[in-house]
mmCIF file of C-alpha atoms in Angstrom:
data_model
loop_
_atom_site.group_PDB
_atom_site.id
_atom_site.type_symbol
_atom_site.label_atom_id
_atom_site.label_comp_id
_atom_site.label_asym_id
_atom_site.label_seq_id
_atom_site.Cartn_x
_atom_site.Cartn_y
_atom_site.Cartn_z
ATOM 1 C CA ALA A 28 -1.038 -22.063 6.528
ATOM 2 C CA GLN A 29 -1.100 -18.322 6.029
ATOM 3 C CA LYS A 30 -0.771 -17.360 2.406
ATOM 4 C CA ILE A 31 0.101 -13.748 3.176
ATOM 5 C CA THR A 32 1.841 -12.759 6.401
ATOM 6 C CA GLN A 33 2.287 -9.244 7.672
ATOM 7 C CA THR A 34 4.119 -9.516 10.971
ATOM 8 C CA GLN A 35 3.948 -5.856 12.011
ATOM 9 C CA PRO A 36 0.532 -4.964 13.454
ATOM 10 C CA GLY A 37 1.686 -1.370 13.915
ATOM 11 C CA MET A 38 4.604 0.795 12.859
ATOM 12 C CA PHE A 39 5.717 4.293 13.773
ATOM 13 C CA VAL A 40 7.835 6.509 11.541
ATOM 14 C CA GLN A 41 9.012 10.087 11.794
ATOM 15 C CA GLU A 42 7.789 12.424 9.089
ATOM 16 C CA LYS A 43 10.206 12.644 6.116
ATOM 17 C CA GLU A 44 11.905 9.365 7.016
ATOM 18 C CA ALA A 45 11.634 6.101 5.085
ATOM 19 C CA VAL A 46 9.760 3.068 6.400
ATOM 20 C CA THR A 47 9.592 -0.573 5.346
ATOM 21 C CA LEU A 48 6.443 -2.639 5.788
ATOM 22 C CA ASP A 49 7.044 -6.376 5.717
ATOM 23 C CA CYS A 50 5.139 -8.981 3.726
ATOM 24 C CA THR A 51 5.894 -12.646 3.132
ATOM 25 C CA TYR A 52 3.824 -14.961 0.991
ATOM 26 C CA ASP A 53 3.378 -18.618 0.227
ATOM 27 C CA THR A 54 2.377 -20.072 -3.115
ATOM 28 C CA SER A 55 3.269 -22.968 -5.377
ATOM 29 C CA ASP A 56 1.972 -21.162 -8.446
ATOM 30 C CA PRO A 57 4.956 -19.992 -10.566
ATOM 31 C CA SER A 58 2.895 -17.122 -11.955
ATOM 32 C CA TYR A 59 1.542 -14.759 -9.340
ATOM 33 C CA GLY A 60 1.211 -11.086 -8.574
ATOM 34 C CA LEU A 61 1.806 -9.079 -5.445
ATOM 35 C CA PHE A 62 -0.063 -5.898 -4.563
ATOM 36 C CA TRP A 63 -0.021 -3.278 -1.858
ATOM 37 C CA TYR A 64 -3.116 -1.313 -0.919
ATOM 38 C CA LYS A 65 -3.587 1.611 1.452
ATOM 39 C CA GLN A 66 -6.730 1.970 3.544
ATOM 40 C CA PRO A 67 -7.108 5.348 5.286
ATOM 41 C CA SER A 68 -9.520 5.803 8.161
ATOM 42 C CA SER A 69 -12.207 6.749 5.637
ATOM 43 C CA GLY A 70 -12.268 3.094 4.588
ATOM 44 C CA GLU A 71 -11.566 3.128 0.877
ATOM 45 C CA MET A 72 -8.916 0.762 -0.487
ATOM 46 C CA ILE A 73 -6.338 2.529 -2.630
ATOM 47 C CA PHE A 74 -4.034 0.599 -4.961
ATOM 48 C CA LEU A 75 -0.380 1.533 -4.493
ATOM 49 C CA ILE A 76 1.923 -0.804 -6.379
ATOM 50 C CA TYR A 77 2.117 -4.135 -8.221
ATOM 51 C CA GLN A 78 4.915 -6.684 -8.729
ATOM 52 C CA GLY A 79 4.637 -9.661 -11.052
ATOM 53 C CA SER A 80 6.459 -12.867 -10.212
ATOM 54 C CA TYR A 81 8.406 -12.748 -13.465
ATOM 55 C CA ASP A 82 9.330 -9.085 -13.219
ATOM 56 C CA GLN A 83 13.093 -8.726 -13.134
ATOM 57 C CA GLN A 84 13.149 -5.306 -11.532
ATOM 58 C CA ASN A 85 11.541 -4.088 -8.345
ATOM 59 C CA ALA A 86 8.405 -2.053 -8.933
ATOM 60 C CA THR A 87 8.399 1.649 -8.101
ATOM 61 C CA GLU A 88 5.567 4.177 -8.055
ATOM 62 C CA GLY A 89 6.578 7.611 -6.873
ATOM 63 C CA ARG A 90 7.496 7.369 -3.187
ATOM 64 C CA TYR A 91 6.522 3.697 -3.087
ATOM 65 C CA SER A 92 8.844 0.870 -4.021
ATOM 66 C CA LEU A 93 8.502 -2.859 -3.597
ATOM 67 C CA ASN A 94 11.524 -4.804 -2.370
ATOM 68 C CA PHE A 95 10.855 -8.139 -4.088
ATOM 69 C CA GLN A 96 12.988 -11.058 -2.910
ATOM 70 C CA LYS A 97 11.585 -14.057 -4.743
ATOM 71 C CA ALA A 98 13.763 -16.719 -3.104
ATOM 72 C CA ARG A 99 12.724 -15.492 0.335
ATOM 73 C CA LYS A 100 9.109 -15.043 -0.803
ATOM 74 C CA SER A 101 9.015 -11.540 0.521
ATOM 75 C CA ALA A 102 7.529 -8.380 -0.978
ATOM 76 C CA ASN A 103 8.205 -5.528 1.382
ATOM 77 C CA LEU A 104 6.807 -2.057 0.745
ATOM 78 C CA VAL A 105 9.187 0.859 1.163
ATOM 79 C CA ILE A 106 7.725 4.333 1.581
ATOM 80 C CA SER A 107 10.299 7.074 1.218
ATOM 81 C CA ALA A 108 9.982 10.563 2.716
ATOM 82 C CA SER A 109 6.934 9.718 4.847
ATOM 83 C CA GLN A 110 4.144 12.238 5.032
ATOM 84 C CA LEU A 111 1.447 12.716 7.666
ATOM 85 C CA GLY A 112 -1.108 11.613 5.074
ATOM 86 C CA ASP A 113 0.598 8.227 4.865
ATOM 87 C CA SER A 114 -0.909 7.288 8.235
ATOM 88 C CA ALA A 115 -3.246 4.418 7.374
ATOM 89 C CA MET A 116 -3.615 0.644 7.216
ATOM 90 C CA TYR A 117 -1.497 -1.054 4.570
ATOM 91 C CA PHE A 118 -2.428 -4.413 3.095
ATOM 92 C CA CYS A 119 -0.253 -6.776 1.136
ATOM 93 C CA ALA A 120 -2.125 -9.044 -1.276
ATOM 94 C CA MET A 121 -1.247 -11.907 -3.576
ATOM 95 C CA ARG A 122 -2.985 -12.936 -6.770
ATOM 96 C CA GLU A 123 -2.547 -16.585 -7.765
ATOM 97 C CA GLY A 124 -4.135 -18.856 -10.292
ATOM 98 C CA ILE A 125 -7.206 -20.957 -9.492
ATOM 99 C CA GLY A 126 -8.717 -23.126 -12.180
ATOM 100 C CA GLY A 127 -9.136 -20.858 -15.158
ATOM 101 C CA GLY A 128 -9.027 -17.665 -13.183
ATOM 102 C CA PHE A 129 -7.258 -15.827 -10.401
ATOM 103 C CA LYS A 130 -7.803 -15.324 -6.694
ATOM 104 C CA THR A 131 -6.559 -12.483 -4.538
ATOM 105 C CA ILE A 132 -5.704 -13.039 -0.887
ATOM 106 C CA PHE A 133 -5.041 -10.212 1.554
ATOM 107 C CA GLY A 134 -2.840 -10.118 4.615
ATOM 108 C CA ALA A 135 -4.004 -8.871 8.011
ATOM 109 C CA GLY A 136 -2.485 -5.454 7.468
ATOM 110 C CA THR A 137 -0.033 -3.096 9.146
ATOM 111 C CA ARG A 138 -1.151 0.168 10.686
ATOM 112 C CA LEU A 139 1.344 2.942 9.978
ATOM 113 C CA PHE A 140 1.542 6.017 12.179
ATOM 114 C CA VAL A 141 3.529 8.963 10.861
ATOM 115 C CA LYS A 142 4.729 11.337 13.575
ATOM 116 C CA ALA A 143 5.227 15.061 13.006
ATOM 117 C CA GLU B 12 -14.365 7.808 -15.062
ATOM 118 C CA ALA B 13 -16.926 6.882 -12.406
ATOM 119 C CA GLY B 14 -15.699 4.580 -9.671
ATOM 120 C CA VAL B 15 -17.282 1.503 -8.143
ATOM 121 C CA ALA B 16 -20.612 2.400 -6.571
ATOM 122 C CA GLN B 17 -22.104 0.646 -3.574
ATOM 123 C CA SER B 18 -25.282 1.091 -1.629
ATOM 124 C CA PRO B 19 -26.295 1.442 1.060
ATOM 125 C CA ARG B 20 -23.272 2.877 2.842
ATOM 126 C CA TYR B 21 -24.529 1.841 6.263
ATOM 127 C CA LYS B 22 -27.055 -0.717 7.439
ATOM 128 C CA ILE B 23 -28.159 -1.737 10.907
ATOM 129 C CA ILE B 24 -30.337 -4.816 11.308
ATOM 130 C CA GLU B 25 -31.248 -7.300 13.995
ATOM 131 C CA LYS B 26 -30.044 -10.886 13.897
ATOM 132 C CA ARG B 27 -32.135 -13.221 11.812
ATOM 133 C CA GLN B 28 -33.212 -10.384 9.523
ATOM 134 C CA SER B 29 -32.282 -10.235 5.851
ATOM 135 C CA VAL B 30 -30.194 -7.621 4.089
ATOM 136 C CA ALA B 31 -29.034 -6.951 0.541
ATOM 137 C CA PHE B 32 -26.164 -4.904 -0.814
ATOM 138 C CA TRP B 33 -25.797 -3.542 -4.307
ATOM 139 C CA CYS B 34 -22.689 -2.898 -6.377
ATOM 140 C CA ASN B 35 -22.190 -1.216 -9.735
ATOM 141 C CA PRO B 36 -18.671 -1.806 -11.074
ATOM 142 C CA ILE B 37 -16.629 0.422 -13.334
ATOM 143 C CA SER B 38 -17.930 0.279 -16.871
ATOM 144 C CA GLY B 39 -16.174 -2.387 -18.904
ATOM 145 C CA HIS B 40 -14.746 -4.260 -15.934
ATOM 146 C CA ALA B 41 -15.455 -7.938 -16.445
ATOM 147 C CA THR B 42 -14.370 -9.133 -13.009
ATOM 148 C CA LEU B 43 -16.329 -8.277 -9.871
ATOM 149 C CA TYR B 44 -15.422 -9.194 -6.309
ATOM 150 C CA TRP B 45 -17.248 -9.137 -2.989
ATOM 151 C CA TYR B 46 -15.093 -9.002 0.125
ATOM 152 C CA GLN B 47 -15.954 -9.139 3.806
ATOM 153 C CA GLN B 48 -13.716 -7.050 6.062
ATOM 154 C CA ILE B 49 -14.177 -7.607 9.767
ATOM 155 C CA LEU B 50 -12.832 -4.844 11.998
ATOM 156 C CA GLY B 51 -9.077 -5.136 12.400
ATOM 157 C CA GLN B 52 -8.645 -7.719 9.652
ATOM 158 C CA GLY B 53 -7.814 -7.764 5.980
ATOM 159 C CA PRO B 54 -10.512 -8.224 3.357
ATOM 160 C CA LYS B 55 -11.650 -11.799 2.799
ATOM 161 C CA LEU B 56 -12.900 -12.746 -0.635
ATOM 162 C CA LEU B 57 -16.471 -14.019 -0.560
ATOM 163 C CA ILE B 58 -17.171 -14.406 -4.247
ATOM 164 C CA GLN B 59 -15.586 -13.500 -7.561
ATOM 165 C CA PHE B 60 -17.465 -13.148 -10.848
ATOM 166 C CA GLN B 61 -16.043 -13.130 -14.355
ATOM 167 C CA ASN B 62 -18.789 -11.475 -16.392
ATOM 168 C CA ASN B 63 -21.849 -13.211 -14.922
ATOM 169 C CA GLY B 64 -20.165 -16.517 -14.101
ATOM 170 C CA VAL B 65 -18.765 -17.444 -10.701
ATOM 171 C CA VAL B 66 -14.983 -17.957 -10.627
ATOM 172 C CA ASP B 67 -14.600 -18.584 -6.905
ATOM 173 C CA ASP B 68 -17.099 -18.768 -4.060
ATOM 174 C CA SER B 69 -15.207 -21.152 -1.805
ATOM 175 C CA GLN B 70 -15.391 -18.817 1.200
ATOM 176 C CA LEU B 71 -19.014 -17.795 0.775
ATOM 177 C CA PRO B 72 -21.221 -19.215 3.591
ATOM 178 C CA LYS B 73 -23.768 -20.554 1.168
ATOM 179 C CA ASP B 74 -26.303 -21.479 3.826
ATOM 180 C CA ARG B 75 -26.956 -17.779 4.414
ATOM 181 C CA PHE B 76 -25.125 -15.754 1.776
ATOM 182 C CA SER B 77 -26.025 -15.511 -1.884
ATOM 183 C CA ALA B 78 -24.824 -13.313 -4.699
ATOM 184 C CA GLU B 79 -25.734 -12.768 -8.292
ATOM 185 C CA ARG B 80 -24.492 -10.703 -11.166
ATOM 186 C CA LEU B 81 -27.163 -10.375 -13.778
ATOM 187 C CA LYS B 82 -26.118 -9.402 -17.303
ATOM 188 C CA GLY B 83 -22.498 -9.242 -16.188
ATOM 189 C CA VAL B 84 -22.800 -5.726 -14.762
ATOM 190 C CA ASP B 85 -24.441 -4.928 -11.414
ATOM 191 C CA SER B 86 -24.283 -7.353 -8.544
ATOM 192 C CA THR B 87 -26.206 -7.948 -5.338
ATOM 193 C CA LEU B 88 -25.041 -9.735 -2.200
ATOM 194 C CA LYS B 89 -27.698 -11.017 0.184
ATOM 195 C CA ILE B 90 -27.534 -12.315 3.730
ATOM 196 C CA GLN B 91 -30.498 -14.301 4.999
ATOM 197 C CA PRO B 92 -30.703 -14.703 7.959
ATOM 198 C CA ALA B 93 -28.002 -12.458 9.415
ATOM 199 C CA LYS B 94 -25.911 -13.431 12.426
ATOM 200 C CA LEU B 95 -24.021 -11.237 14.857
ATOM 201 C CA GLU B 96 -20.704 -12.324 13.342
ATOM 202 C CA ASP B 97 -21.751 -10.925 9.964
ATOM 203 C CA SER B 98 -21.085 -7.411 11.294
ATOM 204 C CA ALA B 99 -18.401 -6.122 8.947
ATOM 205 C CA VAL B 100 -17.704 -3.859 5.999
ATOM 206 C CA TYR B 101 -18.675 -5.433 2.689
ATOM 207 C CA LEU B 102 -16.433 -4.233 -0.091
ATOM 208 C CA CYS B 103 -17.125 -4.556 -3.775
ATOM 209 C CA ALA B 104 -14.285 -4.294 -6.264
ATOM 210 C CA SER B 105 -13.915 -4.611 -9.997
ATOM 211 C CA SER B 106 -11.045 -5.105 -12.380
ATOM 212 C CA TYR B 107 -10.305 -5.310 -16.088
ATOM 213 C CA PRO B 108 -8.177 -8.391 -16.623
ATOM 214 C CA VAL B 109 -4.885 -7.544 -18.266
ATOM 215 C CA GLU B 110 -1.705 -9.501 -18.673
ATOM 216 C CA GLY B 111 0.057 -9.094 -15.372
ATOM 217 C CA GLY B 112 -1.501 -7.150 -12.563
ATOM 218 C CA ASP B 113 -5.201 -6.524 -12.827
ATOM 219 C CA GLU B 114 -5.517 -3.745 -10.305
ATOM 220 C CA GLN B 115 -8.741 -3.931 -8.353
ATOM 221 C CA PHE B 116 -10.748 -0.769 -7.881
ATOM 222 C CA PHE B 117 -12.740 -0.740 -4.670
ATOM 223 C CA GLY B 118 -16.021 0.860 -3.793
ATOM 224 C CA PRO B 119 -16.574 2.759 -0.532
ATOM 225 C CA GLY B 120 -18.047 -0.306 1.163
ATOM 226 C CA THR B 121 -21.208 -1.011 3.117
ATOM 227 C CA ARG B 122 -20.842 -1.094 6.877
ATOM 228 C CA LEU B 123 -23.223 -3.693 8.311
ATOM 229 C CA THR B 124 -24.052 -3.836 11.994
ATOM 230 C CA VAL B 125 -26.052 -6.820 13.227
ATOM 231 C CA LEU B 126 -27.607 -6.342 16.669
#
């Protein structure tokens, strides 16, 4: 079974509009973390935002916010006021416990295209 | 603060040859990760080190892949012998474990092409 599911292979958004990128996850670990990373065409992975499973409030970082719905096991990324530079691949990832440590699993990604 | 360094950036080899990648994590980061990212897919964890001990290598094809992290700092990932399906970007990342989210910092990656 997929641990991290990103159902949108590609998304288009008009510049200055908001966009939501979907992510659902599956874990039996009560303590876990959810991350979003951005990967531009240059290839580097850039950390955007983190949400802990026990966090009461949704995480926000500038124009990025994470819509965390624990009961639905979803952690959607919302980008407000899209910019042309937001065009990139976006990966959702989950960190869960394994033995005495942690393991991070990435989804397949969503490619975002921002139109001028 | 210097980021995660990787070398080489690009490598082209023929199948059945050997190749090695090097990674220098951010100073002070105890956890080091090697990921394989095949074109069009998300990164897949190959191996995770905590200092110089292995935390997880369940997805490392141990018949051909090996990795070590001597002295808990630099790390090398080796493929011997390479197969066509090993063509991918190999990403190294490091993190400093903190309560909650230990953000991973990624290097630029090594793009491997196996012919």
